[in-house]
């Protein structure tokens, strides 16, 4: 064994004997959501031409995300159609390919920034800073009608959707196998191809850069809205009384996409395809304590009408209450109706994490 490895091993052993309940494991805390490594385009791959067909070399070269699942989790019925995405990047764009298996392709919305999810759609949510604020939402239907918006913060925190936010250099296209709006001819699938400009993605961000650097991680999620439709005299109509289905990459465990702390994590890589391993952020244990604390405070508030700094009053998992993954949260309650909390990492060269009652997460 190499000497320094032996040294590290023995130091770790001694540490584990001194503090058996304390862990520096980056997996300590919440289970990781879905993850995906995004590979930079190589010159010889010939680029991505945004025409809706996702058959270029650039797409063939990279793996699919896991098949989308019901938004409430993997225990809910498996979606009746397959959906997956693929991602690439260059210095200007994040490229997204979406595949939506479908027997009945329809689309009614034709105006940019209309409520695209009234139709079946494909949606991309991005939170480059991972702070849950100023995140972006993008929706597209089968006939390339798009809706791009910025959310100041999640709706549950009083956030506003701003549809005036635009991505002027965005490129989008769709391809439909078969006809659209014709119930007499069944379809097999439709595909989406997008080039989302990094400079717009990081608008209002403080940490994330455009373009990202090798190793950077962003929070992202995909979702697909699927209505039940039927043939009425040769055109599609929604089946009355049935809600839409929501199929997602990384389950939210709630019918709510606007919980950015549950989104998946993408990691940008300049390495050759398939040669980078996803590496959980060393901040994950601190992040987990913050999110658990936030959820427990919101639950306490819903019952009692105020926040508390007394952690014994909160329903917290043991690992947070006992400080197994990072320090026990320190909570400041501000005039009963607001709070902030700080969690320190065990490794003091890592940043402290903070969260507020409006869900904002930041590291200092
Ligand atoms: C909405 O976004 C536009 C474009 O970024 C911006 O000029 C405007 O101030 C925003 N409105 C609000 C209410 O934030
Ligand atoms: C799809 O929509 C985008 C953005 O509105 C537009 O630039 C593009 O030309 C459209 N593509 C097709 C094939 O219509
Ligand atoms: C599409 O629009 C037409 C005309 O408004 C309407 O009759 C039809 O029900 C819509 N189809 C779906 C599937 O929403
Ligand atoms: C995507 O968002 C949905 C809804 O918020 C959530 O259930 C799911 O876990 C998220 N998945 C990923 C990988 O982001
Ligand atoms: C914290 O809450 C517990 C349970 O309600 C209570 O027994 C305890 O006295 C409280 N501690 C402080 C310092 O208020
Ligand atoms: C939390 O709020 C208190 C009181 O307003 C303030 O003094 C403190 O700086 C805040 N801490 C953080 C981490 O924002
Ligand atoms: C502490 O964090 C620093 C910065 O990420 C890292 O270089 C170092 O290896 C970590 N130390 C331990 C014991 O994990």
Coordinates of C-alpha atoms and ligand atoms in Angstrom, one line a residue:
X1 CA 0.0 0.0 0.0
X2 CA 1.2 3.5 -0.8
X3 CA 2.4 5.3 2.4
X4 CA 0.1 8.3 2.2
X5 CA -2.8 6.0 1.6
X6 CA -1.8 4.0 4.7
X7 CA -1.6 7.2 6.6
X8 CA -5.0 8.4 5.5
X9 CA -6.5 5.0 6.3
X10 CA -5.1 5.1 9.8
X11 CA -6.2 8.7 10.4
X12 CA -9.7 7.8 9.2
X13 CA -9.6 4.7 11.5
X14 CA -8.6 6.8 14.5
X15 CA -11.2 9.4 13.8
X16 CA -13.9 6.7 13.5
X17 CA -12.9 5.3 16.9
X18 CA -12.9 8.7 18.5
X19 CA -16.3 9.8 17.0
X20 CA -18.2 6.7 16.0
X21 CA -21.5 8.5 15.5
X22 CA -20.1 11.2 13.2
X23 CA -19.7 10.9 9.5
X24 CA -18.1 12.9 6.7
X25 CA -19.7 10.7 4.1
X26 CA -21.1 12.9 1.3
X27 CA -24.0 10.5 1.1
X28 CA -24.9 11.2 4.7
X29 CA -28.3 12.8 4.9
X30 CA -31.1 12.8 2.4
X31 CA -31.0 10.2 -0.4
X32 CA -29.6 11.7 -3.5
X33 CA -32.1 12.5 -6.2
X34 CA -31.5 11.4 -9.8
X35 CA -28.2 12.4 -11.2
X36 CA -26.8 12.7 -14.8
X37 CA -23.4 13.7 -16.2
X38 CA -23.7 16.2 -19.1
X39 CA -20.8 15.8 -21.6
X40 CA -19.5 18.7 -23.6
X41 CA -19.9 18.3 -27.4
X42 CA -16.8 17.1 -29.3
X43 CA -15.9 18.9 -32.5
X44 CA -15.9 15.6 -34.5
X45 CA -19.5 14.9 -33.4
X46 CA -20.7 17.5 -35.8
X47 CA -22.8 19.5 -33.3
X48 CA -26.6 19.5 -32.6
X49 CA -28.9 20.8 -35.3
X50 CA -32.1 21.8 -33.6
X51 CA -34.6 20.3 -36.0
X52 CA -36.6 18.2 -33.6
X53 CA -35.0 14.9 -34.7
X54 CA -32.7 13.5 -32.0
X55 CA -30.8 11.1 -34.2
X56 CA -27.4 13.0 -34.5
X57 CA -24.2 11.4 -33.4
X58 CA -24.2 13.8 -30.5
X59 CA -27.3 12.2 -29.1
X60 CA -26.4 8.6 -30.1
X61 CA -23.2 9.0 -28.1
X62 CA -24.8 9.6 -24.7
X63 CA -27.0 7.7 -22.4
X64 CA -30.7 8.4 -21.7
X65 CA -31.9 9.5 -18.3
X66 CA -33.9 6.9 -16.4
X67 CA -37.4 6.5 -17.7
X68 CA -39.7 9.1 -16.2
X69 CA -41.9 8.0 -13.3
X70 CA -45.1 9.3 -11.7
X71 CA -44.4 12.6 -9.9
X72 CA -45.5 11.1 -6.6
X73 CA -42.8 8.5 -6.6
X74 CA -41.8 5.1 -8.0
X75 CA -44.4 3.3 -5.9
X76 CA -47.2 4.9 -8.0
X77 CA -48.3 3.3 -11.3
X78 CA -45.7 3.3 -14.0
X79 CA -46.6 5.8 -16.7
X80 CA -48.4 4.2 -19.6
X81 CA -45.9 5.8 -22.0
X82 CA -42.1 5.9 -22.0
X83 CA -40.3 9.3 -21.6
X84 CA -36.6 10.1 -21.3
X85 CA -34.2 12.9 -21.9
X86 CA -30.6 13.4 -22.9
X87 CA -28.3 16.4 -22.4
X88 CA -25.2 17.9 -24.0
X89 CA -23.5 21.2 -23.8
X90 CA -21.1 23.6 -25.5
X91 CA -19.9 27.1 -24.5
X92 CA -23.2 28.7 -25.4
X93 CA -26.0 26.2 -24.9
X94 CA -27.4 23.4 -22.8
X95 CA -28.9 21.0 -25.3
X96 CA -31.9 18.9 -24.4
X97 CA -33.4 16.0 -26.2
X98 CA -36.7 14.7 -25.1
X99 CA -38.5 11.5 -26.3
X100 CA -42.2 11.1 -25.6
X101 CA -43.8 7.8 -26.6
X102 CA -47.4 8.6 -27.5
X103 CA -50.3 7.2 -29.6
X104 CA -52.4 10.4 -29.7
X105 CA -50.3 13.5 -30.5
X106 CA -52.4 16.6 -30.2
X107 CA -51.7 20.3 -29.7
X108 CA -53.9 23.3 -29.4
X109 CA -51.8 26.1 -28.0
X110 CA -50.1 28.2 -30.8
X111 CA -49.1 31.4 -29.0
X112 CA -45.7 31.8 -27.3
X113 CA -46.1 32.1 -23.5
X114 CA -49.6 30.7 -23.5
X115 CA -50.5 28.0 -20.9
X116 CA -48.7 25.2 -22.8
X117 CA -49.5 22.5 -20.2
X118 CA -53.2 22.7 -21.2
X119 CA -51.8 20.5 -24.0
X120 CA -49.5 17.5 -23.5
X121 CA -46.1 18.9 -23.0
X122 CA -42.4 18.5 -22.1
X123 CA -41.0 20.7 -19.4
X124 CA -37.6 21.6 -18.2
X125 CA -36.9 23.2 -14.8
X126 CA -33.5 24.7 -14.0
X127 CA -32.0 26.1 -10.7
X128 CA -28.3 26.6 -11.6
X129 CA -27.5 28.1 -8.1
X130 CA -29.4 25.4 -6.3
X131 CA -30.8 28.0 -4.0
X132 CA -34.5 27.4 -4.8
X133 CA -35.0 31.0 -6.0
X134 CA -34.9 32.6 -9.5
X135 CA -35.4 29.2 -11.2
X136 CA -36.5 28.9 -14.8
X137 CA -39.3 26.9 -16.3
X138 CA -39.7 25.9 -20.0
X139 CA -42.6 24.2 -21.6
X140 CA -43.1 23.0 -25.1
X141 CA -46.0 21.2 -26.9
X142 CA -45.9 19.0 -29.9
X143 CA -46.1 21.9 -32.4
X144 CA -43.2 23.9 -31.0
X145 CA -45.3 26.3 -29.0
X146 CA -43.1 27.4 -26.0
X147 CA -43.5 29.1 -22.7
X148 CA -40.4 30.3 -20.8
X149 CA -40.7 31.9 -17.4
X150 CA -38.7 32.8 -14.3
X151 CA -40.0 32.1 -10.9
X152 CA -38.8 34.4 -8.1
X153 CA -39.3 31.6 -5.7
X154 CA -41.6 28.6 -5.3
X155 CA -45.4 29.3 -5.3
X156 CA -45.6 27.8 -1.8
X157 CA -43.3 30.7 -0.7
X158 CA -45.3 33.4 -2.4
X159 CA -43.2 33.3 -5.6
X160 CA -44.4 35.0 -8.8
X161 CA -44.2 33.6 -12.3
X162 CA -42.6 36.1 -14.7
X163 CA -43.4 35.2 -18.3
X164 CA -41.7 38.5 -19.5
X165 CA -38.4 36.7 -18.9
X166 CA -37.3 35.5 -22.4
X167 CA -34.5 33.5 -24.0
X168 CA -34.2 35.4 -27.3
X169 CA -31.5 33.1 -28.7
X170 CA -33.1 29.9 -27.5
X171 CA -33.6 27.3 -30.3
X172 CA -36.4 24.7 -30.2
X173 CA -38.0 22.2 -32.5
X174 CA -40.2 19.2 -32.4
X175 CA -40.7 16.1 -34.6
X176 CA -43.9 14.1 -34.7
X177 CA -43.9 10.6 -35.9
X178 CA -47.2 10.7 -37.9
X179 CA -49.8 13.4 -38.0
X180 CA -50.9 15.8 -35.3
X181 CA -54.5 16.2 -34.2
X182 CA -55.7 13.2 -36.1
X183 CA -57.3 10.5 -33.9
X184 CA -57.8 8.3 -36.9
X185 CA -54.0 7.7 -37.4
X186 CA -52.2 6.5 -34.2
X187 CA -48.8 7.9 -33.5
X188 CA -45.8 6.2 -31.9
X189 CA -43.9 9.1 -30.4
X190 CA -42.8 12.8 -30.6
X191 CA -39.4 14.3 -29.8
X192 CA -38.2 17.6 -28.6
X193 CA -34.8 19.3 -29.3
X194 CA -33.8 22.4 -27.4
X195 CA -30.8 24.7 -27.1
X196 CA -31.2 26.7 -23.9
X197 CA -28.7 29.6 -23.7
X198 CA -26.5 29.5 -20.6
X199 CA -26.5 33.3 -20.3
X200 CA -30.3 33.3 -19.8
X201 CA -30.3 30.2 -17.5
X202 CA -28.0 32.1 -15.0
X203 CA -30.0 35.3 -15.1
X204 CA -30.3 36.5 -11.5
X205 CA -27.9 33.8 -10.3
X206 CA -25.0 34.5 -7.9
X207 CA -23.0 31.3 -7.9
X208 CA -23.6 29.6 -11.3
X209 CA -21.6 30.8 -14.3
X210 CA -22.3 30.8 -18.1
X211 CA -20.9 28.6 -19.5
X212 CA -20.5 26.2 -16.5
X213 CA -17.1 24.8 -15.6
X214 CA -16.1 21.1 -15.6
X215 CA -17.5 19.6 -12.4
X216 CA -20.2 22.3 -11.8
X217 CA -23.5 20.9 -10.6
X218 CA -27.0 22.4 -11.3
X219 CA -30.4 21.3 -10.1
X220 CA -32.7 20.4 -12.9
X221 CA -35.9 18.5 -13.5
X222 CA -38.0 17.4 -16.4
X223 CA -41.6 16.7 -16.4
X224 CA -44.2 15.6 -18.9
X225 CA -47.9 16.6 -18.6
X226 CA -50.2 14.0 -20.2
X227 CA -54.0 14.4 -20.6
X228 CA -56.5 11.7 -21.2
X229 CA -58.0 12.3 -24.7
X230 CA -60.6 10.6 -26.8
X231 CA -61.8 10.8 -30.4
X232 CA -64.9 13.0 -30.8
X233 CA -66.1 13.2 -34.4
X234 CA -62.6 13.0 -35.8
X235 CA -60.8 15.3 -33.4
X236 CA -59.3 15.0 -29.9
X237 CA -61.1 16.1 -26.8
X238 CA -60.0 15.8 -23.2
X239 CA -61.9 13.1 -21.3
X240 CA -64.0 15.2 -18.9
X241 CA -63.4 14.9 -15.2
X242 CA -60.0 13.3 -15.4
X243 CA -57.0 15.2 -14.1
X244 CA -53.7 15.3 -16.1
X245 CA -50.9 12.9 -15.3
X246 CA -47.5 14.3 -14.4
X247 CA -44.5 12.1 -15.2
X248 CA -41.0 13.2 -14.1
X249 CA -37.4 12.2 -14.2
X250 CA -36.8 12.5 -10.5
X251 CA -39.9 11.9 -8.4
X252 CA -41.1 14.8 -6.2
X253 CA -43.2 12.6 -3.9
X254 CA -45.9 15.3 -4.2
X255 CA -48.0 16.6 -7.1
X256 CA -45.8 19.7 -7.2
X257 CA -42.9 20.4 -9.5
X258 CA -42.1 23.6 -7.6
X259 CA -39.9 22.0 -4.9
X260 CA -36.5 22.6 -6.3
X261 CA -34.7 20.9 -3.4
X262 CA -36.2 17.6 -4.8
X263 CA -34.9 18.1 -8.4
X264 CA -32.2 16.0 -9.9
X265 CA -28.6 17.0 -10.2
X266 CA -26.6 17.4 -13.4
X267 CA -22.9 17.5 -13.4
X268 CA -21.1 19.2 -16.4
X269 CA -18.1 17.4 -17.8
X270 CA -15.5 18.2 -20.4
X271 CA -14.2 14.6 -20.4
X272 CA -14.9 12.1 -23.1
X273 CA -18.4 10.6 -22.9
X274 CA -18.9 8.0 -20.2
X275 CA -15.6 8.7 -18.4
X276 CA -16.8 10.9 -15.6
X277 CA -18.4 9.6 -12.4
X278 CA -21.0 11.7 -10.7
X279 CA -19.5 13.0 -7.5
X280 CA -22.0 14.1 -4.8
X281 CA -21.2 17.6 -3.5
X282 CA -19.3 17.7 -0.2
X283 CA -22.0 20.2 0.9
X284 CA -24.8 17.5 0.7
X285 CA -24.8 16.6 4.5
X286 CA -25.2 20.3 5.4
X287 CA -27.8 20.8 2.6
X288 CA -29.8 17.8 3.9
X289 CA -29.9 19.2 7.5
X290 CA -31.1 22.5 6.1
X291 CA -33.9 21.0 4.0
X292 CA -35.1 18.7 6.9
X293 CA -35.1 21.7 9.3
X294 CA -37.0 23.8 6.9
X295 CA -39.6 21.1 6.3
X296 CA -40.0 20.5 10.1
X297 CA -40.4 24.3 10.8
X298 CA -43.1 24.6 8.1
X299 CA -44.9 21.7 9.5
X300 CA -44.7 23.1 13.0
X301 CA -45.9 26.5 11.7
X302 CA -48.9 25.0 10.0
X303 CA -50.1 23.6 13.4
X304 CA -48.9 26.3 15.8
X305 CA -48.9 29.5 13.7
X306 CA -45.3 30.4 14.6
X307 CA -41.7 29.1 14.2
X308 CA -39.6 27.7 17.0
X309 CA -35.9 27.6 17.9
X310 CA -36.5 24.7 20.2
X311 CA -35.6 21.7 18.1
X312 CA -37.2 19.2 20.5
X313 CA -40.6 20.6 19.4
X314 CA -39.8 19.7 15.8
X315 CA -40.3 16.4 14.0
X316 CA -36.8 16.0 12.8
X317 CA -35.0 12.8 11.6
X318 CA -32.5 11.5 14.1
X319 CA -29.6 12.2 11.9
X320 CA -30.4 15.9 12.1
X321 CA -31.4 16.0 15.8
X322 CA -28.3 14.2 16.8
X323 CA -26.0 16.0 14.4
X324 CA -24.8 12.8 12.7
X325 CA -24.0 14.2 9.2
X326 CA -23.3 17.9 10.1
X327 CA -23.8 20.2 13.1
X328 CA -27.3 20.4 14.7
X329 CA -29.0 23.4 13.0
X330 CA -28.8 26.7 14.9
X331 CA -32.2 28.5 14.4
X332 CA -33.0 32.2 14.8
X333 CA -36.7 32.9 15.1
X334 CA -37.4 36.5 14.1
X335 CA -40.6 37.9 15.6
X336 CA -42.3 34.4 15.6
X337 CA -43.1 34.6 11.8
X338 CA -39.7 34.4 10.2
X339 CA -36.6 32.3 10.8
X340 CA -33.2 31.6 9.5
X341 CA -31.0 28.6 10.3
X342 CA -27.3 27.8 10.0
X343 CA -25.6 24.4 9.8
X344 CA -21.9 23.9 10.0
X345 CA -20.0 21.1 8.2
X346 CA -17.7 18.8 10.2
X347 CA -15.0 19.6 7.8
X348 CA -14.3 23.3 8.6
X349 CA -12.7 24.0 5.2
X350 CA -16.2 23.6 3.7
X351 CA -18.7 26.4 3.8
X352 CA -21.5 26.8 6.3
X353 CA -25.1 26.4 5.0
X354 CA -28.0 28.7 5.6
X355 CA -31.7 28.5 5.0
X356 CA -34.6 31.0 5.5
X357 CA -38.3 30.7 5.9
X358 CA -38.7 31.7 2.2
X359 CA -36.7 28.5 1.3
X360 CA -33.6 30.4 0.1
X361 CA -30.5 28.3 0.6
X362 CA -27.0 29.8 0.6
X363 CA -23.5 28.9 1.6
X364 CA -21.1 31.3 3.4
Ligands
LIG1 C1 -39.8 40.0 -15.3 O1 -38.7 39.8 -16.1 C2 -38.3 40.9 -16.9 C3 -37.2 40.4 -17.9 O2 -36.2 39.7 -17.1 C4 -37.9 42.0 -16.0 O3 -37.5 43.1 -16.8 C5 -39.0 42.4 -15.1 O4 -38.5 43.3 -14.2 C6 -39.5 41.1 -14.3 N1 -40.6 41.5 -13.5 C7 -40.7 41.2 -12.2 C8 -42.0 41.6 -11.6 O5 -39.8 40.7 -11.6
LIG2 C1 -39.9 26.6 -33.1 O1 -40.0 27.8 -32.3 C2 -38.8 28.5 -32.2 C3 -39.0 29.6 -31.2 O2 -40.2 30.2 -31.3 C4 -38.5 29.1 -33.6 O3 -37.3 29.9 -33.5 C5 -38.3 28.0 -34.6 O4 -38.2 28.5 -35.9 C6 -39.5 27.1 -34.5 N1 -39.2 25.9 -35.3 C7 -40.0 25.4 -36.2 C8 -39.5 24.2 -36.9 O5 -41.1 25.9 -36.5
LIG3 C1 -58.5 21.7 -28.9 O1 -59.3 22.9 -29.2 C2 -60.6 22.7 -29.8 C3 -61.1 24.0 -30.2 O2 -61.1 24.9 -29.1 C4 -61.4 22.0 -28.7 O3 -62.7 21.7 -29.2 C5 -60.7 20.7 -28.3 O4 -61.5 20.1 -27.2 C6 -59.3 20.9 -27.9 N1 -58.7 19.6 -27.7 C7 -58.1 19.2 -26.6 C8 -57.6 17.9 -26.6 O5 -58.0 20.0 -25.7
LIG4 C1 -38.6 16.4 -10.7 O1 -39.6 17.2 -10.2 C2 -40.6 16.4 -9.7 C3 -41.7 17.3 -9.3 O2 -41.1 18.3 -8.5 C4 -40.1 15.6 -8.6 O3 -41.1 14.7 -8.1 C5 -39.0 14.8 -9.0 O4 -38.4 14.2 -7.9 C6 -38.0 15.6 -9.6 N1 -37.0 14.7 -10.1 C7 -35.8 15.1 -10.5 C8 -34.8 14.1 -10.9 O5 -35.5 16.2 -10.5
LIG5 C1 -38.2 22.8 24.4 O1 -39.4 22.0 24.1 C2 -39.6 20.9 25.0 C3 -40.8 20.2 24.5 O2 -41.9 21.0 24.3 C4 -39.8 21.4 26.4 O3 -39.9 20.4 27.3 C5 -38.5 22.2 26.8 O4 -38.7 22.9 28.1 C6 -38.3 23.3 25.8 N1 -37.0 23.9 26.0 C7 -36.8 25.2 26.2 C8 -35.4 25.7 26.4 O5 -37.7 26.0 26.1
LIG6 C1 -30.7 35.6 10.9 O1 -31.5 36.6 11.4 C2 -30.8 37.4 12.4 C3 -31.9 38.4 12.9 O2 -32.5 39.1 11.9 C4 -29.6 38.1 11.8 O3 -29.0 38.9 12.8 C5 -28.7 37.1 11.2 O4 -27.6 37.7 10.5 C6 -29.4 36.1 10.3 N1 -28.5 35.0 9.9 C7 -28.4 34.6 8.7 C8 -27.5 33.5 8.5 O5 -28.9 35.2 7.8
LIG7 C1 -12.3 19.0 3.8 O1 -12.7 19.8 2.6 C2 -11.7 20.2 1.8 C3 -12.2 21.1 0.8 O2 -13.2 20.5 0.0 C4 -11.0 18.9 1.2 O3 -10.0 19.3 0.3 C5 -10.5 18.0 2.3 O4 -10.1 16.8 1.7 C6 -11.6 17.7 3.3 N1 -11.1 17.0 4.4 C7 -11.6 15.8 4.8 C8 -10.9 15.2 6.0 O5 -12.5 15.3 4.2

